[in-house]
CSV table of C-alpha atoms in Angstrom, one decimal:
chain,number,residue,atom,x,y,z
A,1,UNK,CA,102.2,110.9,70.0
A,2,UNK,CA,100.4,114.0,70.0
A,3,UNK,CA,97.0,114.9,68.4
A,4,UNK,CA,98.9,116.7,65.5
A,5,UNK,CA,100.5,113.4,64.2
A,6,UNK,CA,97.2,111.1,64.5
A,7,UNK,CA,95.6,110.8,60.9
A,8,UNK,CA,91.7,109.2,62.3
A,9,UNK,CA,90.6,109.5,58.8
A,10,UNK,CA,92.5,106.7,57.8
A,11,UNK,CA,91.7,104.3,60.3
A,12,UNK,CA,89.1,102.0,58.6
A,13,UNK,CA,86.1,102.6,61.4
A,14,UNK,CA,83.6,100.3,59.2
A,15,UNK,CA,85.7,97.5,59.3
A,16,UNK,CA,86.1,98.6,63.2
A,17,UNK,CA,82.5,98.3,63.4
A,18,UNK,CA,82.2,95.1,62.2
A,19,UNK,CA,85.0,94.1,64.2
A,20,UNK,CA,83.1,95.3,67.6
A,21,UNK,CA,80.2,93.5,66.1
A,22,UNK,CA,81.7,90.1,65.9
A,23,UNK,CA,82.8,90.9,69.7
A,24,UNK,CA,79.1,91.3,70.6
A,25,UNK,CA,79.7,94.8,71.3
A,26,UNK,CA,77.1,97.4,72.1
A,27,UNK,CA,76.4,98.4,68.1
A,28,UNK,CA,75.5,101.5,66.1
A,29,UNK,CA,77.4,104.0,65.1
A,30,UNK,CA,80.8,105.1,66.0
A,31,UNK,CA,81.0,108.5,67.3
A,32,UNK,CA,83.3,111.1,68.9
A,33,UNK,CA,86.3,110.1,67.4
A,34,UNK,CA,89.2,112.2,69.1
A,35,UNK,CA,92.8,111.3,69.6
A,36,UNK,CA,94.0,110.6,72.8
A,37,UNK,CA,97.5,112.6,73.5
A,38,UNK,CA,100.4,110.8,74.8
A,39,UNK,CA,104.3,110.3,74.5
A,40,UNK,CA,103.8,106.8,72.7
A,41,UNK,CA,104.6,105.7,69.3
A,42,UNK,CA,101.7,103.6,69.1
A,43,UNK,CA,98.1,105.3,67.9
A,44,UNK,CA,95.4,105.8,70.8
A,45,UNK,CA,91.7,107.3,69.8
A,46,UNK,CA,89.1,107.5,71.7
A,47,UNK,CA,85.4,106.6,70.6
A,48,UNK,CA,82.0,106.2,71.8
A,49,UNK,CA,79.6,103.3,70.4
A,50,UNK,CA,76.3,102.5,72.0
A,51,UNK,CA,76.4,104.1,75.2
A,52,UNK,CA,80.1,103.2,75.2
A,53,UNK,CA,83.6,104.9,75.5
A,54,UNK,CA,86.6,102.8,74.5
A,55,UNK,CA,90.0,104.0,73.7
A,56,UNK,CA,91.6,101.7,71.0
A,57,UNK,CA,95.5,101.2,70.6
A,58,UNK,CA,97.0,100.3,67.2
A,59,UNK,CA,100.2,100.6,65.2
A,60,UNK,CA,100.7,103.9,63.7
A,61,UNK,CA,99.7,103.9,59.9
A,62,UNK,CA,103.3,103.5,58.8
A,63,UNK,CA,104.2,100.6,61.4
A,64,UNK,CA,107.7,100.4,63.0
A,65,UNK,CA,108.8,96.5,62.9
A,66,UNK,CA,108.3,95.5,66.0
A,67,UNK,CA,104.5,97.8,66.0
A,68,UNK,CA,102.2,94.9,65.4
A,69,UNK,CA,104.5,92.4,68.4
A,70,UNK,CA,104.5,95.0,70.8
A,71,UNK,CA,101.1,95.5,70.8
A,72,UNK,CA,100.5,91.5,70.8
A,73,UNK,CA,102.4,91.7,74.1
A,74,UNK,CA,100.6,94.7,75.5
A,75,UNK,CA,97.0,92.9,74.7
A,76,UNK,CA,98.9,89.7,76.6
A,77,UNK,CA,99.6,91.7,79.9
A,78,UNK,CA,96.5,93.8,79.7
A,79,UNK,CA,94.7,90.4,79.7
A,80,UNK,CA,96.4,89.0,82.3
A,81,UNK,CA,96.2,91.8,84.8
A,82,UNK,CA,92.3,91.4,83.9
A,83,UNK,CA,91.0,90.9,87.8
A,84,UNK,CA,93.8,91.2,89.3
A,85,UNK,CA,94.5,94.2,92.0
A,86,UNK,CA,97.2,96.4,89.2
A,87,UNK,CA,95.7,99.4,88.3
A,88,UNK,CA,96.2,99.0,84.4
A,89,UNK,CA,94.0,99.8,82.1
A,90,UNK,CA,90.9,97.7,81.4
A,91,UNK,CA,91.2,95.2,78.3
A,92,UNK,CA,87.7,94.9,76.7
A,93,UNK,CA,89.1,93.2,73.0
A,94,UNK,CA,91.9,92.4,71.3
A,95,UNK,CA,92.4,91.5,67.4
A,96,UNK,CA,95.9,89.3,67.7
A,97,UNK,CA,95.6,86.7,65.1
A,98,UNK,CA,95.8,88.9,62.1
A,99,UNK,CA,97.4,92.4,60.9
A,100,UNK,CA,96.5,94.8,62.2
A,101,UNK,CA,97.0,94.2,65.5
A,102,UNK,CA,94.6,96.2,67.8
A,103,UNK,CA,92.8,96.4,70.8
A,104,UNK,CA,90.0,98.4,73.0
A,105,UNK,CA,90.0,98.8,76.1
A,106,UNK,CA,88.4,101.5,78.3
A,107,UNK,CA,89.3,104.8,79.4
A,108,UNK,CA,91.3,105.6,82.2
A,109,UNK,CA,89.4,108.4,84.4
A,110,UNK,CA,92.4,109.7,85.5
A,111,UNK,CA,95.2,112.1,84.4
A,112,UNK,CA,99.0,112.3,84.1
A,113,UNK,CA,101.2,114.7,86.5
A,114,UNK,CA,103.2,115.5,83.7
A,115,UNK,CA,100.8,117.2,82.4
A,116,UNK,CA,100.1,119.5,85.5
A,117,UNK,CA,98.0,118.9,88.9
A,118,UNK,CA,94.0,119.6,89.0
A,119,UNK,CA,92.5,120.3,92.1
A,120,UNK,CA,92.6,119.3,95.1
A,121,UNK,CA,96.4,117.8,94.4
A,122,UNK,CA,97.6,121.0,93.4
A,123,UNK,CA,96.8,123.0,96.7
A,124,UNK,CA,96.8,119.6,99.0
A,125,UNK,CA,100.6,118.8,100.0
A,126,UNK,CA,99.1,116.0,101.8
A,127,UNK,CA,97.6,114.1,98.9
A,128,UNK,CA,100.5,114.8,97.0
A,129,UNK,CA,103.3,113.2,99.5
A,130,UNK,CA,100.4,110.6,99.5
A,131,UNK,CA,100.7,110.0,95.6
A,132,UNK,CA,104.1,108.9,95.9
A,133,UNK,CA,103.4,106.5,98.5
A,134,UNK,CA,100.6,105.5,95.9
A,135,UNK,CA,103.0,104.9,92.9
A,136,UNK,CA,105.0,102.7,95.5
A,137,UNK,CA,101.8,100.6,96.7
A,138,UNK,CA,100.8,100.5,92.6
A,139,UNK,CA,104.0,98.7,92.0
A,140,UNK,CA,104.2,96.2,95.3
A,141,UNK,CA,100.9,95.2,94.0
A,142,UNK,CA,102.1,94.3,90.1
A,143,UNK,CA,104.9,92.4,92.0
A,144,UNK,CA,102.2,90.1,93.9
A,145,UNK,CA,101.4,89.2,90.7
A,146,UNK,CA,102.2,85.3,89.6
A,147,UNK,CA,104.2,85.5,86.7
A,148,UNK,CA,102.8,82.5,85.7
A,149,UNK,CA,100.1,83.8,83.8
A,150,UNK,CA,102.4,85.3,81.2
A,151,UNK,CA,103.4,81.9,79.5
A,152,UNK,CA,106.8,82.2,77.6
A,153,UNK,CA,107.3,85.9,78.3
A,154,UNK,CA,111.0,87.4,79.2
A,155,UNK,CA,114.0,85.0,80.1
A,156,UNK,CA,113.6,84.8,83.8
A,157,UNK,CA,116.4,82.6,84.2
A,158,UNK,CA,119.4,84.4,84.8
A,159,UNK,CA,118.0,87.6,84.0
A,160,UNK,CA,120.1,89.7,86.5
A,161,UNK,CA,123.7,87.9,85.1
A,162,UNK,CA,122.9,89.4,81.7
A,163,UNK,CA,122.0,93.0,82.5
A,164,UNK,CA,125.7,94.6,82.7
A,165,UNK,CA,126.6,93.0,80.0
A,166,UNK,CA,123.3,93.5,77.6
A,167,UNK,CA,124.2,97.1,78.4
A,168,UNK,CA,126.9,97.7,77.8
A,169,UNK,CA,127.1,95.4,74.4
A,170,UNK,CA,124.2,98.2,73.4
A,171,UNK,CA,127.2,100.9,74.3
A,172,UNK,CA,129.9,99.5,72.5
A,173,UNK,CA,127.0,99.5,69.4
A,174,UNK,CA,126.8,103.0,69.3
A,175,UNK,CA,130.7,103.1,67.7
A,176,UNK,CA,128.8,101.7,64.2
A,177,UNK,CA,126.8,105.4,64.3
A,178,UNK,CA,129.4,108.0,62.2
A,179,UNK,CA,130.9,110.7,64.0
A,180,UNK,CA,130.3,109.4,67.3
A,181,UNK,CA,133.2,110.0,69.2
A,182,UNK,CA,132.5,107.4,72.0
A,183,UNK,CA,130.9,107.7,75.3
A,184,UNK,CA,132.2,110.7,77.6
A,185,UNK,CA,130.6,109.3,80.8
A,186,UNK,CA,132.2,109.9,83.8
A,187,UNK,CA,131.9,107.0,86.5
A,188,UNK,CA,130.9,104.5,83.7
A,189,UNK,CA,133.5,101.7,84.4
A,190,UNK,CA,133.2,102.5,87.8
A,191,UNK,CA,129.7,101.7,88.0
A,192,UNK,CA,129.7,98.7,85.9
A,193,UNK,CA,132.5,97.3,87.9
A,194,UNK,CA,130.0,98.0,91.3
A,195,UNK,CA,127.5,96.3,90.0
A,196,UNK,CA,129.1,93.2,88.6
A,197,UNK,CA,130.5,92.6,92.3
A,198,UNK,CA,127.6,93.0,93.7
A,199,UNK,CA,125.2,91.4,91.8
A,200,UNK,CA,122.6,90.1,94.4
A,201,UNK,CA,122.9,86.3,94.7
A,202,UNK,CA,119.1,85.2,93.9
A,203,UNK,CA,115.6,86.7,93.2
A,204,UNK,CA,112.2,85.8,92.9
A,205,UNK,CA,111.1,86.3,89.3
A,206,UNK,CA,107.8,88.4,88.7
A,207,UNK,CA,106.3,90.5,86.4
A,208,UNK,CA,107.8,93.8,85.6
A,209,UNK,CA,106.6,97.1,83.5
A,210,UNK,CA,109.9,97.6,82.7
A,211,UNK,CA,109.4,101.7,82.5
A,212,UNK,CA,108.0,102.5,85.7
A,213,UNK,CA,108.0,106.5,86.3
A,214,UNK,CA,105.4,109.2,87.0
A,215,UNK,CA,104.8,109.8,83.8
A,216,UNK,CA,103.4,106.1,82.9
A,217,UNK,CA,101.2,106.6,86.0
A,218,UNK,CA,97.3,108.2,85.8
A,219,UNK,CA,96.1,109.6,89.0
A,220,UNK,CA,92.6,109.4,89.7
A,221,UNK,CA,90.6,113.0,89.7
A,222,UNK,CA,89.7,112.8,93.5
A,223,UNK,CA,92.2,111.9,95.3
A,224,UNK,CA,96.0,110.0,95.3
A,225,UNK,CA,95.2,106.7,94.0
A,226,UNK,CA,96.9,105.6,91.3
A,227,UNK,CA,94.1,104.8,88.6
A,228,UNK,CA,96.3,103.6,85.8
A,229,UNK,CA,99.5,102.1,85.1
A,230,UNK,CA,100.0,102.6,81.6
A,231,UNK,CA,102.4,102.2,78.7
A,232,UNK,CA,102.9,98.0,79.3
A,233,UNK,CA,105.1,97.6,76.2
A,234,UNK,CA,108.4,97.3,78.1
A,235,UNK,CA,106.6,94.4,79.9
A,236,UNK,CA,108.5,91.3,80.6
A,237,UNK,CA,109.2,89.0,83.6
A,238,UNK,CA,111.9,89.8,85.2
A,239,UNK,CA,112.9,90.7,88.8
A,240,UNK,CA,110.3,93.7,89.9
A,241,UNK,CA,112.7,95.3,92.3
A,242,UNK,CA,114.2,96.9,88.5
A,243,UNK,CA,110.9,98.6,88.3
A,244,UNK,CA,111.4,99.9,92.2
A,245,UNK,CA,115.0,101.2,91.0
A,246,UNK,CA,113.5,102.7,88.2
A,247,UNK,CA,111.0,104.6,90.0
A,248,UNK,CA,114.3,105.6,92.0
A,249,UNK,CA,115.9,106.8,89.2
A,250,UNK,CA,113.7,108.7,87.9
A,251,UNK,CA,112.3,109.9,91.2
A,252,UNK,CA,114.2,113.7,91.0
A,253,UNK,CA,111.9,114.6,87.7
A,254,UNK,CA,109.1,113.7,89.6
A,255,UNK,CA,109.7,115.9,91.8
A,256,UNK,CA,109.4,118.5,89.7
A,257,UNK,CA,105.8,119.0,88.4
A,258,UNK,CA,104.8,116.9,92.1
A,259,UNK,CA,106.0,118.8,95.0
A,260,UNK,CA,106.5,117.1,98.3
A,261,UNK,CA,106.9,114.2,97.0
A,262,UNK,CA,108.6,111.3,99.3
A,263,UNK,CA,112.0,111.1,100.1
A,264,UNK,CA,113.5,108.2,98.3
A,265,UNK,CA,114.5,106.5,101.4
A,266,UNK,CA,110.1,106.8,102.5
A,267,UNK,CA,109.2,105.4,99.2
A,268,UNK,CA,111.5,102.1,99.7
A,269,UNK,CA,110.4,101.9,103.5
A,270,UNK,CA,107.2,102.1,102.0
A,271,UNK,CA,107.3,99.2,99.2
A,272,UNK,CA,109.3,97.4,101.9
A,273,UNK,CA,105.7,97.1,104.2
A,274,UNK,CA,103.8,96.0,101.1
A,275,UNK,CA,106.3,93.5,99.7
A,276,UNK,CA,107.8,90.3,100.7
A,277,UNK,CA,110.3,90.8,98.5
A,278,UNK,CA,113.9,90.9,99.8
A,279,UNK,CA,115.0,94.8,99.3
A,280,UNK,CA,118.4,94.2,101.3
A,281,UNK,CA,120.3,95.1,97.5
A,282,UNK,CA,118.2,98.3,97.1
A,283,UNK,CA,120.7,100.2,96.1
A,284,UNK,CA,121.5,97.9,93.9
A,285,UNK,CA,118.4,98.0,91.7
A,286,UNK,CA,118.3,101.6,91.9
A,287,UNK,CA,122.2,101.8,90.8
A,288,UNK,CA,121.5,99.2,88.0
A,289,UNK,CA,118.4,101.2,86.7
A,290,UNK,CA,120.5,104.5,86.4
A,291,UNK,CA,122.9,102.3,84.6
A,292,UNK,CA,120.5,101.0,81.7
A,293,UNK,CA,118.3,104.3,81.7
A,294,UNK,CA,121.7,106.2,80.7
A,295,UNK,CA,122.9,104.0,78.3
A,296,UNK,CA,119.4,104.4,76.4
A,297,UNK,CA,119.4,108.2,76.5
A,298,UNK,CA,123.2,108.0,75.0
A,299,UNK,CA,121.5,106.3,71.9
A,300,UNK,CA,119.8,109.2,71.1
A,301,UNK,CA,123.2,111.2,71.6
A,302,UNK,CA,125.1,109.0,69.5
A,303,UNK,CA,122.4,109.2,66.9
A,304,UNK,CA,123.0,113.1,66.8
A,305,UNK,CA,126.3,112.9,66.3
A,306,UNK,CA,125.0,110.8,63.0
A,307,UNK,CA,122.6,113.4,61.7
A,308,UNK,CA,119.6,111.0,62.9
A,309,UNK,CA,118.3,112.7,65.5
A,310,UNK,CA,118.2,116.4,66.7
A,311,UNK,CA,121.5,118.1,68.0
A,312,UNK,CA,120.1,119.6,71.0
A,313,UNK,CA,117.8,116.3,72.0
A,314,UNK,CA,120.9,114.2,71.9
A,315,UNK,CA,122.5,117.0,73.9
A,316,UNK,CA,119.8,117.1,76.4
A,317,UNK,CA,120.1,113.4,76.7
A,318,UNK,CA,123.4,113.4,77.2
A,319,UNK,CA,122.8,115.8,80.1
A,320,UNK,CA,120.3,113.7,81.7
A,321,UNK,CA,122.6,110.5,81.2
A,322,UNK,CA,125.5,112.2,83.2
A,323,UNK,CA,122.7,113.3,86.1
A,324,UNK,CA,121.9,109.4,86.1
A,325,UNK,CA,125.5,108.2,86.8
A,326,UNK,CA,125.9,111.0,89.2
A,327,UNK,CA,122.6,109.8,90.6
A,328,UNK,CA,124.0,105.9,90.6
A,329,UNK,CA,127.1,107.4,92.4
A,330,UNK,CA,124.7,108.6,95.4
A,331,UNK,CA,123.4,105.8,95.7
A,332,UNK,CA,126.5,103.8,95.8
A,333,UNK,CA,127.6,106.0,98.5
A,334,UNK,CA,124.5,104.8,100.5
A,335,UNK,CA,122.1,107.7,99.5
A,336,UNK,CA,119.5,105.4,100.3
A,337,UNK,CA,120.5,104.3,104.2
């Protein structure tokens, strides 16, 4: 969410207070309140409170659902990674038990790509091949991770089996909208059909973001390092090499407000030197992720079609799911030998 759409006024910053308090939290009052700016549904401010910064993350004022669960989860992760080598954001306090659910944790110093390259990245082609290779090392190191210390999160068991079908089940859905006239992707069968043959035979379960791109990653100020993975609400465990062929997927936008990035063939090599996990299906992964990620932009199509969402989003998305089974066609061919 953007600035625009964050009401502060109505968060309850007294009962915040007393909140912190309880937490043993530097006290006094709370000061420069501003909204942080990001693509996610869920409310981020940022405030200061005796010689503090925090950022705090809660449900936006007219909750979704799920709001309140997926921030439980988030809190979960973020608590978990606590110590651990993953850049993620820093968990200092979490409210779980009751409504709302909330937490604080502190700022990332960092920014986004997306949102356009300070200095030196911007005139350093060196540091900015170097960020990829970054992103890569960022994600090896989540997949060290023992999934162990997420109790009862994801279905581990089995979770590669399901994916072709989850998917395209959440296709076949999209009939229900009105006025959808069905999915006009070419290569679709084609590409479900690859992957059921080739589904790779075992995997080591571990802990994955589940929306692993640039745009979820904060770089730090002076140099390539990632300092933040962020947005953990897709979080489950699952098999990490998903998150790899996500990155994969999505790697061509990246491109586009990083130049000189890695080629995608240098970021797998890469990953490859930092993992013991068996890459030998790559393509796989990276075929399977353009699969699912254009079947989720298609929603948004479908729900055009419908009148519930805007007529040129759900044709832009429509464009960017045909690039992905294009994309999943390369790498059938072996774009990534």
């Amino acid at each position: 969410m953007t600035s625009t759409h964050i009401d502060v006024g109505a968060i309850d910053f007294g009962a915040l207070g007393t909140w912190m308090d309880a937490q043993g939290l530097p006290g006094g009052p709370i000061t420069g309140v501003a909204p942080v700016i990001g693509g996610t549904q869920n409310v981020m401010v940022r405030l200061e409170r005796g010689g503090r910064s925090y950022v705090l993350r809660r449900p936006p004022l007219h909750a979704r659902s799920r709001s309140n669960e997926v921030l439980r989860r988030e809190a979960r992760v973020l608590a978990a990674l606590r110590g651990t080598r993953v850049p993620a954001p820093a968990l200092v306090a979490a409210q779980t038990e009751r409504e709302p659910v909330f937490y604080l944790m502190e700022p990332v110093d960092g920014f986004n790509p997306s949102t356009g390259l300070p200095e030196p990245h911007a005139s350093d082609p060196a540091i900015r091949h170097r960020m990829g290779l970054e992103a890569a090392a960022a994600l090896a190191e989540l997949g060290r991770v023992d999934p162990g210390v997420l109790p009862g999160f994801g279905r581990p068991e089995g979770f590669l089996e399901r994916q072709v079908p989850r998917w395209l089940k959440e296709l076949d859905s999209y009939a229900e909208l009105d006025g959808y006239p069905g999915p006009d992707i070419p290569g679709l069968r084609e590409t479900a059909d690859w992957l059921s043959r080739r589904l790779p035979r075992s995997y080591t379960p571990g802990i994955m973001h589940g929306d692993y791109h640039f745009a979820n990653l904060m770089f730090a100020w002076d140099g390539p390092r990632v300092a933040a993975i962020v947005d953990w609400e897709m979080c489950t465990v699952g098999d990490p090499l998903l998150d790899l062929g996500w990155l994969l997927a999505t790697w061509p936008s990246g491109n586009a407000y990083v130049p000189g990035l890695p080629s995608p063939q240098e970021l797998v090599s890469y990953y490859a030197a930092l993992s013991e996990r068996d890459l030998s299906a790559v393509d796989w992964y990276a075929v399977m992720a353009c699969f699912k990620l254009g079947i989720v932009l298609e929603g948004t199509h479908a729900r055009a079609f419908a009148g519930k969402a805007p007529k040129d989003t759900g044709d832009l998305l429509h464009a960017m799911t045909l690039g992905l089974f294009e994309r999943a066609g390369e790498f059938m061919e072996g774009a990534l030998d």
